[in-house]
Coordinates of C-alpha atoms and ligand atoms in Angstrom, one line a residue:
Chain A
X245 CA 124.2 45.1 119.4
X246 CA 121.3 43.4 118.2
X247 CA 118.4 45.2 116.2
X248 CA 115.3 44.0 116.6
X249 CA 113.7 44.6 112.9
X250 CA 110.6 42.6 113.7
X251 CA 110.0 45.2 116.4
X252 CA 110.9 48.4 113.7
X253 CA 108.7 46.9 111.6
X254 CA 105.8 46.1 113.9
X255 CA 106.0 49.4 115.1
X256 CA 106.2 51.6 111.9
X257 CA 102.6 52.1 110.9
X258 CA 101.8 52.4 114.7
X259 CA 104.3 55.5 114.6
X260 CA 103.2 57.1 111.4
X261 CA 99.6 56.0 112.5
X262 CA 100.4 58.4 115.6
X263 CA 101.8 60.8 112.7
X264 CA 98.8 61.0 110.3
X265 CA 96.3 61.3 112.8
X266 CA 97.8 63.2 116.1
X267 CA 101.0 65.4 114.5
X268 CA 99.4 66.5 110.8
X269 CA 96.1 67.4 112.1
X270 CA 97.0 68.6 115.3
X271 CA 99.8 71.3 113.6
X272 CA 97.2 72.2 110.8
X273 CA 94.7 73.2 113.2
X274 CA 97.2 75.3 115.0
X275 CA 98.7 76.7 112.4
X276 CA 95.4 78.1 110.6
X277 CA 94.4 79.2 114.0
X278 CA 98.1 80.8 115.0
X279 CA 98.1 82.7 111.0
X280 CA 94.8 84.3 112.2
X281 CA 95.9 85.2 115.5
X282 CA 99.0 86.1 113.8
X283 CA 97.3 88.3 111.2
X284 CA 95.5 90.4 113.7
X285 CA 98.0 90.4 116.4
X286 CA 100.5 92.0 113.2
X287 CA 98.0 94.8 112.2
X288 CA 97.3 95.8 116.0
X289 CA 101.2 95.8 116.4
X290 CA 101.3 98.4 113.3
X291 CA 98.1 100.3 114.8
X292 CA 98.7 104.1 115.1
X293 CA 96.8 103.3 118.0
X294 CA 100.0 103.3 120.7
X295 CA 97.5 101.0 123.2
X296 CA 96.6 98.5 120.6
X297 CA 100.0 98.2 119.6
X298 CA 101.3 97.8 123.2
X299 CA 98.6 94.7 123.6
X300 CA 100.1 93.1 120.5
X301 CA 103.7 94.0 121.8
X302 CA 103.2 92.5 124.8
X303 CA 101.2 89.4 123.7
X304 CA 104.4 88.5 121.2
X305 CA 106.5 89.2 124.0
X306 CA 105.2 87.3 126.2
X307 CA 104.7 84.6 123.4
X308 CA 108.7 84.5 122.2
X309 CA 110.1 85.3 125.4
X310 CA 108.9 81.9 127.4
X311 CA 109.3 78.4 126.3
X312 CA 107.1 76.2 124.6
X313 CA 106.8 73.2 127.3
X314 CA 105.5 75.5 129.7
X315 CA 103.1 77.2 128.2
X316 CA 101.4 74.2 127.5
X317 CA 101.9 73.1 130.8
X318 CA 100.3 76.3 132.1
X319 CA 97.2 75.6 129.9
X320 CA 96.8 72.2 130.6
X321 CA 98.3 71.5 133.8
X322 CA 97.6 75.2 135.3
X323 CA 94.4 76.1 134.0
X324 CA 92.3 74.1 136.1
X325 CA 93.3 75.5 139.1
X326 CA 90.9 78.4 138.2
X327 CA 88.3 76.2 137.3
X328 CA 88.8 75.7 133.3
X329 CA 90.0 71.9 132.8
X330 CA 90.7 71.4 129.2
X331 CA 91.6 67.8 127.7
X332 CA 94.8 67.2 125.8
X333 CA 93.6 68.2 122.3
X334 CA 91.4 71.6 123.3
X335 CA 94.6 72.2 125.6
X336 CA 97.5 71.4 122.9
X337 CA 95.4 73.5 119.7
X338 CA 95.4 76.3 122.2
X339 CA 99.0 76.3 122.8
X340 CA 100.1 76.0 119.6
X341 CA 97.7 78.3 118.5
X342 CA 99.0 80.9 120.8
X343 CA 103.0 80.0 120.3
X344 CA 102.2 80.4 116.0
X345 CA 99.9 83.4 116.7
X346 CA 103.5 85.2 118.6
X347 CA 105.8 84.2 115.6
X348 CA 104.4 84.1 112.9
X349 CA 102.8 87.5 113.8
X350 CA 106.2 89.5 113.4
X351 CA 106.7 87.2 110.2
X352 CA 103.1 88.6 108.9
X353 CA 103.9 92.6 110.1
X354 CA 107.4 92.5 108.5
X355 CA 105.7 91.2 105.5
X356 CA 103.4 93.9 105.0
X357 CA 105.9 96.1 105.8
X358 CA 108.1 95.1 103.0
X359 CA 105.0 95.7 100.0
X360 CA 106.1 99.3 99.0
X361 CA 104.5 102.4 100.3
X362 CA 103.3 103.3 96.6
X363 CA 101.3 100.3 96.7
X364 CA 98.9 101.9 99.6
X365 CA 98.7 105.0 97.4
X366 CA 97.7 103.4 94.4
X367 CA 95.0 101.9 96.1
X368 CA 93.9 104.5 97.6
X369 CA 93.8 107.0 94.3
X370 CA 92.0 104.4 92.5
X371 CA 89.4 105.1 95.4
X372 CA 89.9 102.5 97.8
X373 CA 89.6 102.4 101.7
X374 CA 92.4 101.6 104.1
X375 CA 90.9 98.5 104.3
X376 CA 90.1 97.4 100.6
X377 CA 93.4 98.3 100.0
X378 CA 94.7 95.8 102.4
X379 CA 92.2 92.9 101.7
X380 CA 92.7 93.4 97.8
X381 CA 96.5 94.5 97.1
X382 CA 98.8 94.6 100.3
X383 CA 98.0 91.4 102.1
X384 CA 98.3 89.1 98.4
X385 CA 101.6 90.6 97.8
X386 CA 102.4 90.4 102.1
X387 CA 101.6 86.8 101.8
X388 CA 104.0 86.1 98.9
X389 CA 107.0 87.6 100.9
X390 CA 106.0 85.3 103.8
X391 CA 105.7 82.0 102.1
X392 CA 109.4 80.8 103.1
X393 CA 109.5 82.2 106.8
X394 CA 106.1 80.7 107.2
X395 CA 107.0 77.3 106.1
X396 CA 109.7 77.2 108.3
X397 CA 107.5 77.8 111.2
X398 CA 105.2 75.2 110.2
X399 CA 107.8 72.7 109.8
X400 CA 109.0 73.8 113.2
X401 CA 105.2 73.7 114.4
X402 CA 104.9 69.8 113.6
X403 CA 108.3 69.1 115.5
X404 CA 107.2 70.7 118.2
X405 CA 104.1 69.0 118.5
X406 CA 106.1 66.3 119.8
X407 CA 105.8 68.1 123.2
X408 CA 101.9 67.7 123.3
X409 CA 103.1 63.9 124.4
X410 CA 103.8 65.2 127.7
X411 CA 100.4 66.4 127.8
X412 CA 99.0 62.6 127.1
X413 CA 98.0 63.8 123.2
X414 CA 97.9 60.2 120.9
X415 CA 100.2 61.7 118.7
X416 CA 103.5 60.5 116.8
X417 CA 106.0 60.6 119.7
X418 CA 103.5 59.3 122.6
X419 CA 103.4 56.3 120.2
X420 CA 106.9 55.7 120.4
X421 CA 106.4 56.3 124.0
X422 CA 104.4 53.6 124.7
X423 CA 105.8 51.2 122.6
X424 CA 109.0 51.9 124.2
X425 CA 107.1 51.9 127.7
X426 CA 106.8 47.7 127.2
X427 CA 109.5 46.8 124.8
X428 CA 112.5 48.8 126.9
X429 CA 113.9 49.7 123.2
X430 CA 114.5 53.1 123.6
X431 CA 116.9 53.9 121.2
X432 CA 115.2 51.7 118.2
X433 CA 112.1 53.1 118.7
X434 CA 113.4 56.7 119.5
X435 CA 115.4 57.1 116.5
X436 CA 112.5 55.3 114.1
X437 CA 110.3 57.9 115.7
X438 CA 112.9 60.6 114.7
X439 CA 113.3 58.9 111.0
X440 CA 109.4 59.5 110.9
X441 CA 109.8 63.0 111.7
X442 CA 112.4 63.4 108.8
X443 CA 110.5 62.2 106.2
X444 CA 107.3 64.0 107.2
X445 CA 109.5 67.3 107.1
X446 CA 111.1 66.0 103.9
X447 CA 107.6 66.0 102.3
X448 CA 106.7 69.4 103.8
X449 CA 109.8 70.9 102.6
X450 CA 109.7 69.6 98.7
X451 CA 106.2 71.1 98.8
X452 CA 107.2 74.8 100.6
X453 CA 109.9 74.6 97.3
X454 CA 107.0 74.0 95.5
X455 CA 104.6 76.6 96.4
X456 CA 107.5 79.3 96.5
X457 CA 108.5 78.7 92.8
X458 CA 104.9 79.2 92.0
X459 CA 103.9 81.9 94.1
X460 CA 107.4 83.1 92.2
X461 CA 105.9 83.4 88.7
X462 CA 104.1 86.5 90.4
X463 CA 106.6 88.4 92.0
X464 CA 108.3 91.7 90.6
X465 CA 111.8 91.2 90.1
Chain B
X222 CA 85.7 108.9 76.6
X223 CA 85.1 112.5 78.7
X224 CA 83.0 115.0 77.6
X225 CA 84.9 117.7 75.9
X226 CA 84.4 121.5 76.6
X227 CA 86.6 123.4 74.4
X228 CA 90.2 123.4 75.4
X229 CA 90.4 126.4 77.1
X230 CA 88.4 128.6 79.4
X231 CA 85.5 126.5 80.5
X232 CA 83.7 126.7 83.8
X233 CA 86.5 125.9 86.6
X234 CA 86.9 122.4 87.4
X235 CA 88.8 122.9 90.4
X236 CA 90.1 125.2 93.1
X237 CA 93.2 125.0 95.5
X238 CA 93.3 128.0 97.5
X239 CA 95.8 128.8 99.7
X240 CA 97.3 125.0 100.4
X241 CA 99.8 124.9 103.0
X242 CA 102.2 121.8 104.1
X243 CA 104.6 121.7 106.1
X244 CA 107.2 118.1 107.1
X245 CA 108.8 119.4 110.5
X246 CA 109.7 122.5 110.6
X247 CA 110.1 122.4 106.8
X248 CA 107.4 124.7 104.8
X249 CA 107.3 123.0 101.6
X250 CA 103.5 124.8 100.3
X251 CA 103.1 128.2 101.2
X252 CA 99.9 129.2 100.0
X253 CA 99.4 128.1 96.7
X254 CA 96.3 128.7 94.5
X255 CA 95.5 127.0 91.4
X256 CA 92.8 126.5 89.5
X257 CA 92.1 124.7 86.4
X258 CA 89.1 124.8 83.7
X259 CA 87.5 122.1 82.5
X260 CA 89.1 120.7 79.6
X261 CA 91.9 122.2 80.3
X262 CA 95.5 121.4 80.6
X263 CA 97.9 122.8 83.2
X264 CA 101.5 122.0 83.1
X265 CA 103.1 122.4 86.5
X266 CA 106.8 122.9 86.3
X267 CA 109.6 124.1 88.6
X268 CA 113.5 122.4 90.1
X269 CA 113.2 119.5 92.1
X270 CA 112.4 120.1 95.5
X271 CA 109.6 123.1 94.7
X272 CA 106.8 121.0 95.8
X273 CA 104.8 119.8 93.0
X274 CA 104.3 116.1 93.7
X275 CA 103.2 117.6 97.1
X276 CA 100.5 120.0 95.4
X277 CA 99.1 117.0 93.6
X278 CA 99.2 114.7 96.3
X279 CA 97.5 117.4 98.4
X280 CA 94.8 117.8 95.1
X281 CA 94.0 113.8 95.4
X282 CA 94.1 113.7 99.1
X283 CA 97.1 111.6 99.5
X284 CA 98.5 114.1 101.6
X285 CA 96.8 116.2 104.2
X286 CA 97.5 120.0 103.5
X287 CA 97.8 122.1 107.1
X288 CA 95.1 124.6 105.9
X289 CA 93.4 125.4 102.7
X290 CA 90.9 124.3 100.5
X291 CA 90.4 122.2 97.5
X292 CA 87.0 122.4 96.1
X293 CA 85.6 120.5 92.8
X294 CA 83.0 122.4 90.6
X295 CA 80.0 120.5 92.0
X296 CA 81.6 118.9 94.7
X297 CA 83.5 117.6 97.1
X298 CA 84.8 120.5 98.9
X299 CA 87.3 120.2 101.5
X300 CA 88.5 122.4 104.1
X301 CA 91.6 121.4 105.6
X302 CA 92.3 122.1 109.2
X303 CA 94.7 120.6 112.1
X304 CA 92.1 118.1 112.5
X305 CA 91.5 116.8 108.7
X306 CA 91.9 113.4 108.7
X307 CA 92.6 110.7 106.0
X308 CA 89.0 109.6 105.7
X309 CA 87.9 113.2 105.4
X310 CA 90.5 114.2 102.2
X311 CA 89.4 110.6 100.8
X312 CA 86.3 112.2 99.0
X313 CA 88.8 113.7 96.7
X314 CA 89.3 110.7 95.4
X315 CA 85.7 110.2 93.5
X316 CA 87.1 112.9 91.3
X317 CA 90.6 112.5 90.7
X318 CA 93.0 110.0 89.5
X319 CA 96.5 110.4 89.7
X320 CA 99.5 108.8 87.3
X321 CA 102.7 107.8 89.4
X322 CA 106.0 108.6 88.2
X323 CA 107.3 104.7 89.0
X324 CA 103.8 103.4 87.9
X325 CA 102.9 101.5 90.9
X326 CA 101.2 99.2 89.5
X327 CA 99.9 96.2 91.3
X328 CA 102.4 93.2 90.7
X329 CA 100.2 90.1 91.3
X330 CA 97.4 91.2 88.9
X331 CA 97.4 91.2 85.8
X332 CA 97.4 94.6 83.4
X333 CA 93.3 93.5 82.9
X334 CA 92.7 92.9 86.4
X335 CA 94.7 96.2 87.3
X336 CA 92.5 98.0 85.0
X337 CA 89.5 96.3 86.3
X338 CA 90.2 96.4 90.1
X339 CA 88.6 100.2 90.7
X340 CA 86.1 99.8 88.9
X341 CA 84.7 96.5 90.3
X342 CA 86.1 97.0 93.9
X343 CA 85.4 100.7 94.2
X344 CA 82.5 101.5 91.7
X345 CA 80.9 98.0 92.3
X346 CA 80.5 98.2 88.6
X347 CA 79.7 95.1 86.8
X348 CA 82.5 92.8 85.6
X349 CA 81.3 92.7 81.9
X350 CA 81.3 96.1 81.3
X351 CA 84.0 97.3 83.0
X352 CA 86.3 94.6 81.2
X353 CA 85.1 95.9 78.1
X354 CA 85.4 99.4 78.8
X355 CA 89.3 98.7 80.3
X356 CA 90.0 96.4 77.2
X357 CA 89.0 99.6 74.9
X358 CA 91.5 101.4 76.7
X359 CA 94.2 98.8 76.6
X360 CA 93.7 98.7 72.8
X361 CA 93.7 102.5 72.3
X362 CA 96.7 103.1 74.1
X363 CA 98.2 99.7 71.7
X364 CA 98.5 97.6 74.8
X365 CA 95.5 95.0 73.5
X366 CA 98.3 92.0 73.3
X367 CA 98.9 92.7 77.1
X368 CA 95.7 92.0 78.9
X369 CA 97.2 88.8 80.8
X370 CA 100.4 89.6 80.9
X371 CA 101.7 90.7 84.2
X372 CA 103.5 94.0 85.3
X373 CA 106.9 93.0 85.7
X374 CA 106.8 91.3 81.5
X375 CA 106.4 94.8 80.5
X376 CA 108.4 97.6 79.4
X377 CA 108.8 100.9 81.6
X378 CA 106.5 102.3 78.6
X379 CA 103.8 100.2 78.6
X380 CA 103.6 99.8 82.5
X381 CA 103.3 103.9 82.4
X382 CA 100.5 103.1 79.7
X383 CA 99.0 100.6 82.1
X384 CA 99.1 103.4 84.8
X385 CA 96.9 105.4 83.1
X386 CA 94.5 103.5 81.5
X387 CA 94.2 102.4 85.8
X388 CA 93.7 106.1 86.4
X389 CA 91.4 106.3 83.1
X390 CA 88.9 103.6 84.1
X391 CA 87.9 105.7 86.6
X392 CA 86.7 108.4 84.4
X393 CA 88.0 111.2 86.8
X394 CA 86.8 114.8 86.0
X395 CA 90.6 115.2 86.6
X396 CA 93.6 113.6 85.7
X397 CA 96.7 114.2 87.4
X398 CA 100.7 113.1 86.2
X399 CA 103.5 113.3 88.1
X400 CA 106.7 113.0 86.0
X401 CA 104.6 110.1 84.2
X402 CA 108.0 110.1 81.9
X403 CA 111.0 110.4 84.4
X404 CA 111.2 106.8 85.3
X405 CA 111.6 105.7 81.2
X406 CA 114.2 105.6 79.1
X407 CA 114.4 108.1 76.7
X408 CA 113.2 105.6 73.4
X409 CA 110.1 104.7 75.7
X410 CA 109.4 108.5 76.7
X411 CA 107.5 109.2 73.2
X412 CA 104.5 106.2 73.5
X413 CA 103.6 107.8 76.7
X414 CA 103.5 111.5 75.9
X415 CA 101.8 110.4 72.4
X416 CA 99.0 108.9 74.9
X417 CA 98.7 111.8 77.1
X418 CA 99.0 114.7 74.4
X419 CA 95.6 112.2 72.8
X420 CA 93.8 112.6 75.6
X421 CA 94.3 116.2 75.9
X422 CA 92.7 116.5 72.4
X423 CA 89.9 114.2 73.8
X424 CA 89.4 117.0 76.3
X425 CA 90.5 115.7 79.8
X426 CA 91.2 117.8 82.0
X427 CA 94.9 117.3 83.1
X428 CA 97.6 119.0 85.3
X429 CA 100.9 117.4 84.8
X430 CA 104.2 117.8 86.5
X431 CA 107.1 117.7 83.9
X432 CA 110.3 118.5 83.2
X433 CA 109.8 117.9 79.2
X434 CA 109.0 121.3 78.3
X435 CA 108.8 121.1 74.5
X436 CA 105.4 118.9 75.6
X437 CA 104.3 121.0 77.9
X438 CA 104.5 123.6 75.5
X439 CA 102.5 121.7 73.2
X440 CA 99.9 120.5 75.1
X441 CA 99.6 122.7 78.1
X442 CA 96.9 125.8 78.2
X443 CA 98.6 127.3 81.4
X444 CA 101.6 126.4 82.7
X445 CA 102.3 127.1 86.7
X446 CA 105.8 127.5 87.4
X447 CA 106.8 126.8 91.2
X448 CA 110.0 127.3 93.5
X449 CA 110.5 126.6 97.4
X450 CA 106.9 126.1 97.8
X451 CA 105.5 129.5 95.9
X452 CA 104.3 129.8 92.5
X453 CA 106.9 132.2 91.1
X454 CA 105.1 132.5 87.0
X455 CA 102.1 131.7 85.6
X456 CA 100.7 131.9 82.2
X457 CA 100.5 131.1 78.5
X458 CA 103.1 128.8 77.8
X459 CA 104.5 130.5 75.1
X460 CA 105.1 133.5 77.5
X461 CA 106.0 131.6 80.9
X462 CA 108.6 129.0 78.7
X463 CA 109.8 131.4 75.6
X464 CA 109.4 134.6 77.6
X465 CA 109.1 134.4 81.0
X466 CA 109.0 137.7 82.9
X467 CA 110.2 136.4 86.5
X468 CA 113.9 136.0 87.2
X469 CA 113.7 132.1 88.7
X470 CA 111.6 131.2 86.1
X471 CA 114.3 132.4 83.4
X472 CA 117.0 130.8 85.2
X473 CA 115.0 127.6 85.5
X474 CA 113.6 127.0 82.2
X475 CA 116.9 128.4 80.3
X476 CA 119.1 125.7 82.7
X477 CA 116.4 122.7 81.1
X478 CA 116.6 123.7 77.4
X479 CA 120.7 124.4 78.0
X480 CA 122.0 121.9 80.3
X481 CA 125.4 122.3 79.6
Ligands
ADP85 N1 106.8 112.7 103.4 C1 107.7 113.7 103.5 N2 108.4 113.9 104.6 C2 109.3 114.8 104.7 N3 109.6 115.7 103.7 C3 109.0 115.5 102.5 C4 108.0 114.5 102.4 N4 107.6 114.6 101.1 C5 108.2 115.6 100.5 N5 109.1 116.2 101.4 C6 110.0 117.3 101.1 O1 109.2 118.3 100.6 C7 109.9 119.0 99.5 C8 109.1 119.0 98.3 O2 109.0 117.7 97.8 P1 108.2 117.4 96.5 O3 106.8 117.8 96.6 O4 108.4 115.9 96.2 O5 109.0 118.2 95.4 P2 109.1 118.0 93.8 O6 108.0 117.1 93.4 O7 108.9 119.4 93.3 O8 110.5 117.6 93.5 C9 111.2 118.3 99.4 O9 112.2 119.1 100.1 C10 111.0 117.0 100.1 O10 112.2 116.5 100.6
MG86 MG1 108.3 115.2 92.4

């Protein structure tokens, strides 16, 4: 088998192109979107509240229980049966959003579950609210127990991105798509787009090392 | 640092009356009454299981009593009910401060910025002054090398120290320990009772669960002694710990002083 190198090589930057300007930003919007999501879907799901906490239930339910693909298809394809048309960027932020807001919201409520009990009650016999004491000591110490899990669903988040393709985003893999759609060299340009993939996720992991053995320094032992 | 009445029988401070609390069917307060003077000291003693974290939880509104009342001199006074909710008993709080027995300090600030945090998030005092007011504490209570160290680089000692300078910063009329030494080990147990038997002299007003009786026999102007929910004793200490008249109370504090 012959491998056309001029072809890899013609075709890198296009790829990583695709990479730095469709994947990255396209996962970082989703992600800061899907944390806040996340963050208020996880204290509605610990809401005394028994409705509040069946909404949030329901929506991570609902979230983890149906793939990926299709509810993106559902927004993009779907929505504008009712009238709401969307194009592919709107459309894929909003699905990502959503699918991060479902995951990471169990990561985010299992965090805060995990800071101590005594830590509410210091806070509040030094006189703060239910809510001060959240803001100031149980969500910094929440957010250094979900560091790791979180990384991994951001690294999973820009994987997955791969799928807005099929919703005609111009990102990483749609690249390799069309290069592929006139050069008929699917596996070269299929397994460069995969080596591009690695090496973004080998960056994102050395940094999630990084941040966890600072965020480290912190933590009780 | 408070203003001192003299040690003793000032003007009451506070009033419990009749604080009930019940987990499940379990009664664990049935009816207790306690006051304490200003200035004064009140040791609360009594076997594991009586109660007494639950009375002082109940004082600083960290637990809801099922009826009762706990009023401060000039206020707040609360009434508990069924209905009493968390936000109701928080009011306690502007008063009293309370000392864990594991610390509970906060682990991702440091011992300044614990100090600091009630002051500045609570009192929306300014930063200046309340860092120089908590780094007075820190130094009085020997922990002035500490300020930026944090919790975890610290002895069980000075964390315990840390916990009350916390409570200190506050300037509560009322101060309340539980077991502030139980968590230490025993060469660590003297810096914090040398802290709080100070501040005693200063003229806080304290009540203090222990099981260190020798202290509370040295510090404490009353000393309450509970079982199963009931105060059983109360009195001097020199008559409720050398002499005590009720037959719990004998067993109790002779089983501490003899443990074998
Ligand atoms: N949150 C709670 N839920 C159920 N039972 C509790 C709770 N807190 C305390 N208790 C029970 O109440 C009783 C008194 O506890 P506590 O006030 O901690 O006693 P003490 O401090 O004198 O050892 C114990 O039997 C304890 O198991
Ligand atoms: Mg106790």
């Amino acid at each position: 088998m012959d491998i056309d190198w001029q072809l890899f090589s013609d075709s890198l930057w296009p790829i990583v192109r695709g990479g730095l300007l469709g994947t990255i930003p396209l996962a970082l919007a989703s992600f800061t979107i899907g944390l806040a999501i996340a963050l208020v879907m996880a204290l509605m799901r610990l809401s005394a509240n028994r409705f509040v906490s069946f909404l949030a239930r329901a929506y991570i339910s609902v979230i983890r229980g149906t793939p990926l693909l299709v509810q993106l298809f559902v927004i993009f394809y779907g929505l504008p049966t009712l009238g709401v048309t969307l194009s592919p960027w709107p459309s894929a932020i909003i699905a990502f959003s959503l699918n991060v807001g479902g995951y990471a919201a169990e990561v985010i409520r299992a965090a805060i579950l995990s800071v101590p009990k005594g830590q509410w009650e210091a806070g509040y016999t030094i006189g703060m609210s239910r809510l001060t004491t959240l803001r100031r000591l149980i969500l910094p110490q929440a957010a250094r127990v979900s560091v790791p899990p979180l990384s991994n669903t951001f690294i999973s988040l820009v994987k997955d991105t791969s799928l807005a393709s099929l919703i005609l985003v111009t990102e990483l893999f749609r690249k390799a798509m069309e290069i592929t759609a006139y050069s008929y060299e699917f596996l070269l340009i299929y397994v460069e787009a995969a080596l591009v993939y690695w090496v973004f996720c080998l960056v994102l992991s050395a940094g999630q090392t990084r941040l966890e053995r600072r965020l480290d320094r912190y933590v009780a032992h | 640092m408070s203003p001192t009445d003299s040690a003793g029988q000032g003007p009451a401070l506070l009033t419990a009356s009749n604080l009930q609390k019940s987990f499940g069917d379990h009664q664990v307060l049935k009816s207790i009454d306690l006051q304490i003077g200003k200035g004064q000291v009140l040791a609360l003693i009594g076997p594991s299981g009586s109660g007494k974290t639950t009375v002082l939880r109940c004082l600083n509104g960290l637990e809801i009593p099922d009826g009762g009342s706990v009023c401060f001199d000039t206020g707040p006074s609360v009434e508990f009910t069924a209905g009493t909710t968390q936000k109701q008993a928080q009011v306690l709080r502007t008063r009293s401060a309370m000392v864990f027995q594991n610390y509970n300090l906060f682990p991702h600030m440091t011992v300044l910025e614990n100090v600091i945090e009630g002051p500045i998030q609570v009192q929306r005092r300014k930063r200046s002054e309340a860092v120089a007011e908590a780094t007075a504490l820190l130094a009085r209570v020997g922990l002035e090398q500490k300020h930026d160290q944090y919790p975890h680089q610290l002895s069980g000692g000075q964390q315990q120290r840390v916990g009350i300078v916390r409570a200190l910063a506050l300037k509560p009329s009322l101060l309340l320990f539980d077991e502030p030494t139980s968590a230490l080990d025993p060469e660590l147990v003297g810096d914090v009772l040398k802290v709080i038997k100070e501040l005693a002299d200063e003229g806080w007003t304290m009540m203090l669960v222990t099981h260190e009786l020798a202290f509370a026999r040295e510090v404490a102007d009353e000393v309450v002694f509970m079982d199963e929910g009931v105060v059983i004793e109360r009195g001097h200490p020199e008559v409720v710990l050398r002499n005590p008249q009720n037959e719990r109370t004998k067993q109790f504090v002779h089983r501490l002083l003899n443990p074998f």
